[in-house]
Amino acid sequence: MSTTKVALKAAKAALDAHQYDEAVKHAEKVLEIDPKNYHAHVFLGLALDKQDKVDESEKVYSRATDIKPKDPLVWQGLIALYEKQAGKKLNEYRTAAIRLAEIFMGLDDKTRCQTVVDKYVGYAKMHGTRTQYKEALEVMLPTSSLYDFLEGRVPNPAYTYTKVVEIVEAEEKERIYKEIGERRTRLGAKIAQVTAEVKREVLEGSNLEHLYNCIIDWTGDDELRRLYEEKLLQRAYDTLLVLPYQRKLEKREQVQKLAQGLVILKHPFALAWRIVLEWKDAEKVEEWDSGLLREYTELFPDDGLSKVLRAYLQSEISPFPKPDKIADTEENQEDGSSLMNTDDRLLLMTEGVEESSTSVMSQRLVGEYFLYLEEYSSAVDAAKKARDLIALETEISGLPFRDTRDAVNLILGTALVQHEAPRNHPEARALFEDILLRKPQDTSALIGVGLILEEEEDYQGAADFLDRALKRSPDVKIKAEKAWCTALNGDNEAGLHELESCVKEMNASDVRTKELKSQTLYRIGVCLWNLDTSKSARKDRNGAYARFLSSLQANLNYAPAYTSLGIYYADYARDKKRARKCFQKAFELSASEVEAAERLARAFADQAEWDLVEVVAQRVVESGRVRPPPGSKRKGLSWPFAALGVVQLNNQDYAKSIVSFQSALRISPEDFHCWVGLGEGYHNSGRYIAATRAFEQAQKLDSNVDRVNPDDTWFSNYMLANVRRELGDFGKAIAGYEAVLASRPNEFGVSIALLQTHVESAWRSIELGFFGRAVSSAIESFRIAENIAGHRAKTFNLWKAVGDACAMFFWVQAYVPDFPAEEVYSMLELGANSEMYGLLADVDDIGYATLMELSNTNGKPTSITSCMSSAILAHKRAVHVCANDIYAKAVAWFNLGWTEYKAHVCLTGDLRTGSRKKSVKYLRASVRCFKRAIELEASNSEFWNALGIVTTQLNPKVSQHAFIRSLYLNDKSARAWTNLGTLYLLQSDYQLANDAFTRAQSADPDYAHAWLGQAILALLLGEAKEAQSLFTHAFEISDSSSLIAKRQYSLSTFDHLLSSQASTNQLFDLIQPLFALHQLKSQASSDVILQHLSSLFAERIGNYPQAIAVLTSVCNSVEAEYEVTESPEALAHFAQAKADLARVQLAVLDFAAAAENAETCLDLSADEDSGTPDPLARRKYRLSAHLTAGLAYHYTGEIDQAITMFRTALEETKANPDTVCVLAQVLWAKGGKEERDVAREQLFDCVEKHPGHVGSITLLGVIALLDDDKDTIEAVAADLQTLRVAEEVDSQQRRKIEQVLRGIAASTDHAETAEARTAVMLTPFQPHGWSQLADLINEETHPADMALLTAVATVPPRGSLNTEALSEAYAGTTRLADAQRAIMLAPWMARGWKMLV
């Protein structure tokens, strides 16, 4: 025991001496002896604290508190330890401070207890968070165990609670912002939903309302209490906003109780007053406490609702008593409490309702006042806003507001009955019927339904409802309305008596009664008007007329009375001026006066005042009276929509006119004129299918003569023909025009339309390739034009159509002999003079004298020059007749320019007529024409494009400028881009040309000439394959009018066939170019080059007679050209044509003619220095001529001459291997030893020079077999074995190789079979090896079957197997059915017949 005390004293001394290590040692020594020693723990904790070993010190102190929990020393040590850590152990500090304060409280030491608490609170404020500071403040609240002991020494709880509230409010605000920010980024999150969820979580889990109540309970400051009562109400209201509907009841009761308390205290907190006022479910306004309303206006004079209440309380409809006396002082005037007139009240209400846009009460009162003022539109707006706000308040509070909703719906329904009647009647009736389900005797609802039924012409039903309302409220207005329904129901006499009795009950001094009296007097007049319909009774000025005047005397603004007076003046008094004034006045006062509106519209339409017609019709449409409500007996009004449609057609607003006519037809589906108008709108807007249906529907109504004027039906037929013309159905269009002309032959517009349709039909036929049909249409158009010109020659469209019809023969030159020259010339001479045709006559030499020359043809055949001259003359006359129309004149110059250019193109190169000079004149004339057109209309891109075309060769810079200007005006024009590309191509600027063609293709991928330009560019760049593909694509997408597309396609196809040996025998490759050349023959019959090309195609397909006929014609044409020009080009062409003709004659075994023509070709082309433009072509056709002549001489038995020809060909071709083979065959055929030796030598030399030439090697092999030359046979066999697997060898050459190898192998017993098997192994997909094997192995059928299968698989278009080979394959199977097929395929082949036998 003494040791422990000594150690404790030593530890204490060490602490005093600041020797903390020693203190630790002594304290630990004591604890080893006595682990429960309290002082040792205290000394050790203090020493460790001094050594900054806070964690170890805290543990030691904690053990000491367990030993003596009520000793303050250890708790003071802990507090000192925690204070050193600057808030890191603030929560532990709180526990220690409370424990130490409780110990001092137990010792009844208030000073030290307060010191501990104050010190802790100050430390928490300095070092802690808001939450920790709030927890520190709670130590001083009444909820703390220390409060009763320290009461009076700590601050008032209200103050402390205020501090706690500030902290809690800040924490909640931060939490709400943080949670919203985090959750709003979630997928599918909506900000409103997220905000509500977060607020609900925070507000429901908060004790802030309790804290507010604590402040209210503890504070002695009334202002502070009211402040926190406001906060408590606001807090409860905010919580109510976010609670779900099922949990709102308890919170709503709390909110209402708090609000009621503040209102009782007359505390000016707006939310409380709003809740009390707005949440009252009142059916009538008088259910509110007037004193409460007046107190609200006094407390919140500047509030929007307060302004509305002040105005309403002083209005005529206020159910509350007025104050006994309101002093008209300056003060009262300033605060708005003085009496106000109607305008001031309305102004104050409008201002107030704008400021209180979320107040149901405000909107309701304003709506009721507007309804009283008969401002129905404003009443509807206010009631609808109130209804929306009621739904919002229901969502907020959970209250149904049934009575308030019914009151607002009554205001809305009553206003809808009058506002834009009867458009809104279905909605109003639904509202009234909903109210009557719950309140069957509601007077306003009964009256509303009655008025709606009256408008729907259900007068009996309306009278019944009004009678029920009259029993509840004996109002003279209801009685008058019921009497009017009785009159409308057909009982005019009873209605008249009732209305007259109502007039006696009306007070003349009341303003509103005056309006009712005016209406009643008018209705009395209507009853009198309908009781006696005789003309004398209606003209009686003491009858209905007097009542109408009396009605206006009572109310000068009663519109129906003006309408009735207008009808009286128009139909009976014959005073149109007064009638029009009455109708205008009636319509100005009310858009519902549709009778007055219709009469006004018709009057304006008769005077072509379309703007006024539109104003009248549009106002009637907007009035809502044109369409009856669903279920109504009243008929709709279609005329306002029809009138709008007509006006919009006149204004070229076709889209709107379609809508208008559709609206009219929905109301009157059998209105003939509306169908015609609808069709015209569709037609003018480009919707031709819909227009066709509309006009066809109109035609169905034509048969009803009772409703449709027969004189009006022709127009629908004419418009239907126009639509069909636009759709390209020219046959039906022409039939339609002719049907109209049959009944109205003098309709000039129809005749012109028929003429233009024939011309358009001709052009369309050319595009489709029906050239004969096109010519027939053009000739028919001349007949029609002649009839028109006989009585109305001064018409631009007439001469334009004649010029286009004449120019049509430019595209079908083969039909020029069918041109009706005499009729056209006589038509051009009608009323003609030199001035008409003198335009540009000094440039193109086409004028009146030309017409005279053409007329004096004396039976000469018509030429294309005559057609083009006629076209030019017609277009010149078109320019002359449209001199006063600037736009038509521009188009006329444009048309004349194109015709001049066509003449230039058509006549260029016609050297035999010497017209090259004339063609230049045509070109210059076209330039003048296009310039003149541009002067008249410079913004037309087509004019600039045309100028660019005609100046391409004359002046490329001007041409480029014109094309660029055209593209500036229309950069989407594929035609202009293509023409610009062509210009660049002619100037050898290939990159720019390619860019331009690409832009053209992008603008219009179906424009063929853009692809043609790129194809020509590819050809110039040496990309023949790409060019061929582009030419083919251009030909496929082009129409038949494009000569260049067909020309270039045919040329490129022929070049491709020449370069691609594999496809030369495929007939299907020649079908399209043959069709193209056939059309070209009709379109450009004088084009010798195309005729020559067609003969080559005919030769290739085996049509030798046609080829001979065409080539003979070509030779004659070229010979005639050479006689005129003596040009080297013509001579070369003639020589080539002779060579081709000789070759075809050789094919038909006309050897003498073939030899003669070949000799002619050789004689004409013998001189190399003759100026031939293409030396390579010369060598080719000379080779052809030599070979043709040689073969012809060979077959006629003139072997020496044949050999001479072949030798010459061999010399000129520098030992061409094919020529060597032909020469060797001819020498061998001659039979002499010397000749055969020469043949062998030639073949050996050829094989040495051309080791891969199949023809020479196989021919040498055949000769070796005939000579039995084993060495040569062995060498040939080795070469053929190499060639049979070469890739460059085609199927025909491989077949020759296999035949020779088979012959070589025939000298052994099994070698021939082995060769056949080898051939099958190398080319199992070819039929020749299988056929050879089948011939050698008769006992097996498989080789023959395989030969047939492979043969069928390699016929065109999958291969190039010919008919003879396929027939051989069928015959090889030895089956009867296959033998029959072999005979059917090639009846001239003997094997099939042998197998059949």
PDB file of C-alpha atoms in Angstrom, residues 1187-1383:
ATOM      1  CA  LEU A1187      -9.388 -10.691-147.987  1.00  0.00           C
ATOM      2  CA  THR A1188     -12.874 -10.301-149.440  1.00  0.00           C
ATOM      3  CA  ALA A1189     -11.538 -10.132-152.994  1.00  0.00           C
ATOM      4  CA  GLY A1190      -9.211 -13.044-152.370  1.00  0.00           C
ATOM      5  CA  LEU A1191     -11.994 -15.247-151.035  1.00  0.00           C
ATOM      6  CA  ALA A1192     -14.321 -14.169-153.851  1.00  0.00           C
ATOM      7  CA  TYR A1193     -11.738 -15.068-156.466  1.00  0.00           C
ATOM      8  CA  HIS A1194     -11.078 -18.323-154.637  1.00  0.00           C
ATOM      9  CA  TYR A1195     -14.722 -19.356-154.771  1.00  0.00           C
ATOM     10  CA  THR A1196     -14.997 -18.341-158.443  1.00  0.00           C
ATOM     11  CA  GLY A1197     -12.008 -20.516-159.233  1.00  0.00           C
ATOM     12  CA  GLU A1198      -9.590 -17.705-159.940  1.00  0.00           C
ATOM     13  CA  ILE A1199      -6.966 -19.048-157.570  1.00  0.00           C
ATOM     14  CA  ASP A1200      -4.060 -17.023-158.910  1.00  0.00           C
ATOM     15  CA  GLN A1201      -5.858 -13.778-158.422  1.00  0.00           C
ATOM     16  CA  ALA A1202      -6.935 -14.914-154.968  1.00  0.00           C
ATOM     17  CA  ILE A1203      -3.337 -15.713-154.051  1.00  0.00           C
ATOM     18  CA  THR A1204      -2.254 -12.360-155.360  1.00  0.00           C
ATOM     19  CA  MET A1205      -4.809 -10.631-153.150  1.00  0.00           C
ATOM     20  CA  PHE A1206      -3.713 -12.573-150.091  1.00  0.00           C
ATOM     21  CA  ARG A1207      -0.056 -11.917-150.768  1.00  0.00           C
ATOM     22  CA  THR A1208      -0.747  -8.201-151.098  1.00  0.00           C
ATOM     23  CA  ALA A1209      -2.760  -8.272-147.882  1.00  0.00           C
ATOM     24  CA  LEU A1210       0.107 -10.091-146.228  1.00  0.00           C
ATOM     25  CA  GLU A1211       2.554  -7.441-147.341  1.00  0.00           C
ATOM     26  CA  GLU A1212       0.351  -4.542-146.266  1.00  0.00           C
ATOM     27  CA  THR A1213      -0.391  -6.076-142.865  1.00  0.00           C
ATOM     28  CA  LYS A1214       3.249  -7.068-142.309  1.00  0.00           C
ATOM     29  CA  ALA A1215       2.578 -10.818-142.081  1.00  0.00           C
ATOM     30  CA  ASN A1216      -0.596 -10.690-140.022  1.00  0.00           C
ATOM     31  CA  PRO A1217      -1.077 -14.258-138.646  1.00  0.00           C
ATOM     32  CA  ASP A1218      -4.754 -14.436-139.577  1.00  0.00           C
ATOM     33  CA  THR A1219      -3.907 -13.377-143.130  1.00  0.00           C
ATOM     34  CA  VAL A1220      -1.156 -16.005-143.251  1.00  0.00           C
ATOM     35  CA  CYS A1221      -3.662 -18.696-142.255  1.00  0.00           C
ATOM     36  CA  VAL A1222      -6.107 -17.686-144.986  1.00  0.00           C
ATOM     37  CA  LEU A1223      -3.294 -17.570-147.576  1.00  0.00           C
ATOM     38  CA  ALA A1224      -2.042 -21.002-146.467  1.00  0.00           C
ATOM     39  CA  GLN A1225      -5.498 -22.500-146.850  1.00  0.00           C
ATOM     40  CA  VAL A1226      -5.887 -21.066-150.332  1.00  0.00           C
ATOM     41  CA  LEU A1227      -2.409 -22.272-151.382  1.00  0.00           C
ATOM     42  CA  TRP A1228      -3.143 -25.741-150.022  1.00  0.00           C
ATOM     43  CA  ALA A1229      -6.471 -25.773-151.822  1.00  0.00           C
ATOM     44  CA  LYS A1230      -4.735 -25.046-155.129  1.00  0.00           C
ATOM     45  CA  GLY A1231      -3.120 -28.474-154.770  1.00  0.00           C
ATOM     46  CA  GLY A1232       0.321 -27.948-156.336  1.00  0.00           C
ATOM     47  CA  LYS A1233       3.457 -29.173-154.562  1.00  0.00           C
ATOM     48  CA  GLU A1234       5.120 -25.793-154.784  1.00  0.00           C
ATOM     49  CA  GLU A1235       2.074 -24.015-153.423  1.00  0.00           C
ATOM     50  CA  ARG A1236       1.780 -26.467-150.510  1.00  0.00           C
ATOM     51  CA  ASP A1237       5.428 -26.064-149.679  1.00  0.00           C
ATOM     52  CA  VAL A1238       4.956 -22.330-149.635  1.00  0.00           C
ATOM     53  CA  ALA A1239       1.942 -22.792-147.349  1.00  0.00           C
ATOM     54  CA  ARG A1240       4.051 -24.882-144.923  1.00  0.00           C
ATOM     55  CA  GLU A1241       6.846 -22.324-144.955  1.00  0.00           C
ATOM     56  CA  GLN A1242       4.422 -19.471-144.304  1.00  0.00           C
ATOM     57  CA  LEU A1243       2.859 -21.321-141.360  1.00  0.00           C
ATOM     58  CA  PHE A1244       6.253 -22.254-139.879  1.00  0.00           C
ATOM     59  CA  ASP A1245       7.346 -18.618-140.082  1.00  0.00           C
ATOM     60  CA  CYS A1246       4.069 -17.473-138.561  1.00  0.00           C
ATOM     61  CA  VAL A1247       4.337 -19.923-135.650  1.00  0.00           C
ATOM     62  CA  GLU A1248       7.912 -18.830-135.073  1.00  0.00           C
ATOM     63  CA  LYS A1249       6.939 -15.160-135.007  1.00  0.00           C
ATOM     64  CA  HIS A1250       3.624 -15.688-133.171  1.00  0.00           C
ATOM     65  CA  PRO A1251       4.068 -18.751-130.945  1.00  0.00           C
ATOM     66  CA  GLY A1252       0.713 -18.303-129.224  1.00  0.00           C
ATOM     67  CA  HIS A1253      -1.441 -17.952-132.357  1.00  0.00           C
ATOM     68  CA  VAL A1254      -3.975 -20.780-132.187  1.00  0.00           C
ATOM     69  CA  GLY A1255      -5.097 -20.607-135.815  1.00  0.00           C
ATOM     70  CA  SER A1256      -1.638 -21.058-137.346  1.00  0.00           C
ATOM     71  CA  ILE A1257      -0.652 -23.886-134.961  1.00  0.00           C
ATOM     72  CA  THR A1258      -3.890 -25.833-135.470  1.00  0.00           C
ATOM     73  CA  LEU A1259      -3.668 -25.356-139.235  1.00  0.00           C
ATOM     74  CA  LEU A1260      -0.073 -26.567-139.201  1.00  0.00           C
ATOM     75  CA  GLY A1261      -1.175 -29.575-137.134  1.00  0.00           C
ATOM     76  CA  VAL A1262      -3.857 -30.476-139.676  1.00  0.00           C
ATOM     77  CA  ILE A1263      -1.346 -30.247-142.541  1.00  0.00           C
ATOM     78  CA  ALA A1264       1.114 -32.406-140.574  1.00  0.00           C
ATOM     79  CA  LEU A1265      -1.617 -35.030-140.035  1.00  0.00           C
ATOM     80  CA  LEU A1266      -2.371 -35.013-143.746  1.00  0.00           C
ATOM     81  CA  ASP A1267       1.378 -35.337-144.528  1.00  0.00           C
ATOM     82  CA  ASP A1268       1.884 -37.853-141.674  1.00  0.00           C
ATOM     83  CA  ASP A1269       4.835 -35.737-140.560  1.00  0.00           C
ATOM     84  CA  LYS A1270       5.484 -37.260-137.122  1.00  0.00           C
ATOM     85  CA  ASP A1271       8.097 -34.691-136.081  1.00  0.00           C
ATOM     86  CA  THR A1272       5.809 -31.809-136.887  1.00  0.00           C
ATOM     87  CA  ILE A1273       2.887 -33.627-135.264  1.00  0.00           C
ATOM     88  CA  GLU A1274       4.882 -34.082-132.089  1.00  0.00           C
ATOM     89  CA  ALA A1275       5.903 -30.396-132.005  1.00  0.00           C
ATOM     90  CA  VAL A1276       2.347 -29.212-132.736  1.00  0.00           C
ATOM     91  CA  ALA A1277       0.932 -31.530-130.053  1.00  0.00           C
ATOM     92  CA  ALA A1278       3.322 -30.113-127.495  1.00  0.00           C
ATOM     93  CA  ASP A1279       2.343 -26.550-128.369  1.00  0.00           C
ATOM     94  CA  LEU A1280      -1.362 -27.376-128.278  1.00  0.00           C
ATOM     95  CA  GLN A1281      -1.028 -29.054-124.898  1.00  0.00           C
ATOM     96  CA  THR A1282       0.383 -25.782-123.603  1.00  0.00           C
ATOM     97  CA  LEU A1283      -2.288 -23.631-125.258  1.00  0.00           C
ATOM     98  CA  ARG A1284      -5.222 -25.729-124.070  1.00  0.00           C
ATOM     99  CA  VAL A1285      -4.656 -24.519-120.485  1.00  0.00           C
ATOM    100  CA  ALA A1286      -3.832 -20.905-121.352  1.00  0.00           C
ATOM    101  CA  GLU A1287      -6.219 -18.342-119.844  1.00  0.00           C
ATOM    102  CA  GLU A1288      -6.304 -16.095-122.916  1.00  0.00           C
ATOM    103  CA  VAL A1289      -7.732 -18.874-125.126  1.00  0.00           C
ATOM    104  CA  ASP A1290     -11.503 -18.569-125.563  1.00  0.00           C
ATOM    105  CA  SER A1291     -14.006 -21.416-125.908  1.00  0.00           C
ATOM    106  CA  GLN A1292     -14.040 -21.405-129.742  1.00  0.00           C
ATOM    107  CA  GLN A1293     -10.256 -21.590-129.958  1.00  0.00           C
ATOM    108  CA  ARG A1294     -10.175 -24.284-127.273  1.00  0.00           C
ATOM    109  CA  ARG A1295     -12.634 -26.313-129.306  1.00  0.00           C
ATOM    110  CA  LYS A1296     -10.312 -26.151-132.331  1.00  0.00           C
ATOM    111  CA  ILE A1297      -7.398 -27.256-130.138  1.00  0.00           C
ATOM    112  CA  GLU A1298      -9.376 -30.232-128.817  1.00  0.00           C
ATOM    113  CA  GLN A1299     -10.367 -31.306-132.344  1.00  0.00           C
ATOM    114  CA  VAL A1300      -6.773 -31.234-133.583  1.00  0.00           C
ATOM    115  CA  LEU A1301      -5.488 -33.084-130.488  1.00  0.00           C
ATOM    116  CA  ARG A1302      -8.211 -35.676-130.983  1.00  0.00           C
ATOM    117  CA  GLY A1303      -7.118 -36.141-134.568  1.00  0.00           C
ATOM    118  CA  ILE A1304      -3.517 -36.506-133.485  1.00  0.00           C
ATOM    119  CA  ALA A1305      -4.503 -39.074-130.865  1.00  0.00           C
ATOM    120  CA  ALA A1306      -6.609 -41.060-133.361  1.00  0.00           C
ATOM    121  CA  SER A1307      -3.501 -42.878-134.636  1.00  0.00           C
ATOM    122  CA  THR A1308      -3.376 -44.962-131.378  1.00  0.00           C
ATOM    123  CA  ASP A1309      -6.029 -47.274-129.932  1.00  0.00           C
ATOM    124  CA  HIS A1310      -6.677 -45.571-126.585  1.00  0.00           C
ATOM    125  CA  ALA A1311      -4.953 -42.246-127.001  1.00  0.00           C
ATOM    126  CA  GLU A1312      -8.091 -40.569-128.457  1.00  0.00           C
ATOM    127  CA  THR A1313     -10.148 -41.527-125.403  1.00  0.00           C
ATOM    128  CA  ALA A1314      -7.401 -40.279-123.134  1.00  0.00           C
ATOM    129  CA  GLU A1315      -7.361 -36.939-124.925  1.00  0.00           C
ATOM    130  CA  ALA A1316     -11.130 -36.627-124.503  1.00  0.00           C
ATOM    131  CA  ARG A1317     -10.846 -37.387-120.794  1.00  0.00           C
ATOM    132  CA  THR A1318      -8.080 -34.806-120.487  1.00  0.00           C
ATOM    133  CA  ALA A1319     -10.295 -32.215-122.195  1.00  0.00           C
ATOM    134  CA  VAL A1320     -13.081 -32.986-119.704  1.00  0.00           C
ATOM    135  CA  MET A1321     -10.717 -32.684-116.795  1.00  0.00           C
ATOM    136  CA  LEU A1322      -9.359 -29.334-117.962  1.00  0.00           C
ATOM    137  CA  THR A1323     -12.752 -27.767-118.865  1.00  0.00           C
ATOM    138  CA  PRO A1324     -15.541 -29.753-117.215  1.00  0.00           C
ATOM    139  CA  PHE A1325     -17.916 -26.814-117.703  1.00  0.00           C
ATOM    140  CA  GLN A1326     -17.598 -26.918-121.521  1.00  0.00           C
ATOM    141  CA  PRO A1327     -19.686 -29.373-123.581  1.00  0.00           C
ATOM    142  CA  HIS A1328     -17.073 -30.160-126.284  1.00  0.00           C
ATOM    143  CA  GLY A1329     -14.930 -32.514-124.200  1.00  0.00           C
ATOM    144  CA  TRP A1330     -17.996 -34.382-122.953  1.00  0.00           C
ATOM    145  CA  SER A1331     -19.325 -34.669-126.511  1.00  0.00           C
ATOM    146  CA  GLN A1332     -16.021 -36.137-127.751  1.00  0.00           C
ATOM    147  CA  LEU A1333     -15.967 -38.594-124.857  1.00  0.00           C
ATOM    148  CA  ALA A1334     -19.574 -39.595-125.526  1.00  0.00           C
ATOM    149  CA  ASP A1335     -18.755 -40.290-129.204  1.00  0.00           C
ATOM    150  CA  LEU A1336     -15.819 -42.500-128.204  1.00  0.00           C
ATOM    151  CA  ILE A1337     -17.590 -44.410-125.392  1.00  0.00           C
ATOM    152  CA  ASN A1338     -20.909 -45.515-126.818  1.00  0.00           C
ATOM    153  CA  GLU A1339     -21.730 -47.965-124.034  1.00  0.00           C
ATOM    154  CA  GLU A1340     -21.935 -45.214-121.381  1.00  0.00           C
ATOM    155  CA  THR A1341     -24.629 -42.514-121.310  1.00  0.00           C
ATOM    156  CA  HIS A1342     -23.101 -40.311-118.621  1.00  0.00           C
ATOM    157  CA  PRO A1343     -20.734 -38.355-120.939  1.00  0.00           C
ATOM    158  CA  ALA A1344     -23.607 -37.577-123.323  1.00  0.00           C
ATOM    159  CA  ASP A1345     -25.822 -36.435-120.445  1.00  0.00           C
ATOM    160  CA  MET A1346     -23.058 -34.202-119.095  1.00  0.00           C
ATOM    161  CA  ALA A1347     -22.460 -32.804-122.559  1.00  0.00           C
ATOM    162  CA  LEU A1348     -26.143 -31.826-122.721  1.00  0.00           C
ATOM    163  CA  LEU A1349     -26.156 -30.312-119.228  1.00  0.00           C
ATOM    164  CA  THR A1350     -23.069 -28.188-119.880  1.00  0.00           C
ATOM    165  CA  ALA A1351     -24.381 -27.159-123.293  1.00  0.00           C
ATOM    166  CA  VAL A1352     -27.669 -25.923-121.811  1.00  0.00           C
ATOM    167  CA  ALA A1353     -25.701 -24.013-119.167  1.00  0.00           C
ATOM    168  CA  THR A1354     -23.535 -22.172-121.720  1.00  0.00           C
ATOM    169  CA  VAL A1355     -26.159 -20.873-124.148  1.00  0.00           C
ATOM    170  CA  PRO A1356     -26.697 -17.085-124.275  1.00  0.00           C
ATOM    171  CA  PRO A1357     -26.925 -15.053-122.136  1.00  0.00           C
ATOM    172  CA  ARG A1358     -24.863 -17.289-119.805  1.00  0.00           C
ATOM    173  CA  GLY A1359     -22.420 -18.237-122.540  1.00  0.00           C
ATOM    174  CA  SER A1360     -21.777 -18.131-126.282  1.00  0.00           C
ATOM    175  CA  LEU A1361     -22.722 -21.657-127.405  1.00  0.00           C
ATOM    176  CA  ASN A1362     -24.464 -21.562-130.788  1.00  0.00           C
ATOM    177  CA  THR A1363     -27.564 -23.396-131.927  1.00  0.00           C
ATOM    178  CA  GLU A1364     -25.710 -26.058-133.915  1.00  0.00           C
ATOM    179  CA  ALA A1365     -23.606 -27.084-130.926  1.00  0.00           C
ATOM    180  CA  LEU A1366     -26.682 -27.301-128.670  1.00  0.00           C
ATOM    181  CA  SER A1367     -28.452 -29.427-131.288  1.00  0.00           C
ATOM    182  CA  GLU A1368     -25.430 -31.756-131.447  1.00  0.00           C
ATOM    183  CA  ALA A1369     -25.533 -32.127-127.652  1.00  0.00           C
ATOM    184  CA  TYR A1370     -29.224 -33.100-127.704  1.00  0.00           C
ATOM    185  CA  ALA A1371     -28.643 -35.562-130.535  1.00  0.00           C
ATOM    186  CA  GLY A1372     -25.686 -37.120-128.700  1.00  0.00           C
ATOM    187  CA  THR A1373     -27.874 -38.594-125.944  1.00  0.00           C
ATOM    188  CA  THR A1374     -29.505 -40.978-128.515  1.00  0.00           C
ATOM    189  CA  ARG A1375     -32.856 -40.465-126.737  1.00  0.00           C
ATOM    190  CA  LEU A1376     -35.914 -40.000-128.936  1.00  0.00           C
ATOM    191  CA  ALA A1377     -37.164 -36.900-127.140  1.00  0.00           C
ATOM    192  CA  ASP A1378     -33.722 -35.256-127.264  1.00  0.00           C
ATOM    193  CA  ALA A1379     -33.437 -36.091-130.970  1.00  0.00           C
ATOM    194  CA  GLN A1380     -36.717 -34.257-131.553  1.00  0.00           C
ATOM    195  CA  ARG A1381     -35.396 -31.261-129.631  1.00  0.00           C
ATOM    196  CA  ALA A1382     -32.196 -31.340-131.716  1.00  0.00           C
ATOM    197  CA  ILE A1383     -34.278 -31.258-134.925  1.00  0.00           C
TER     198      ILE A1383
END
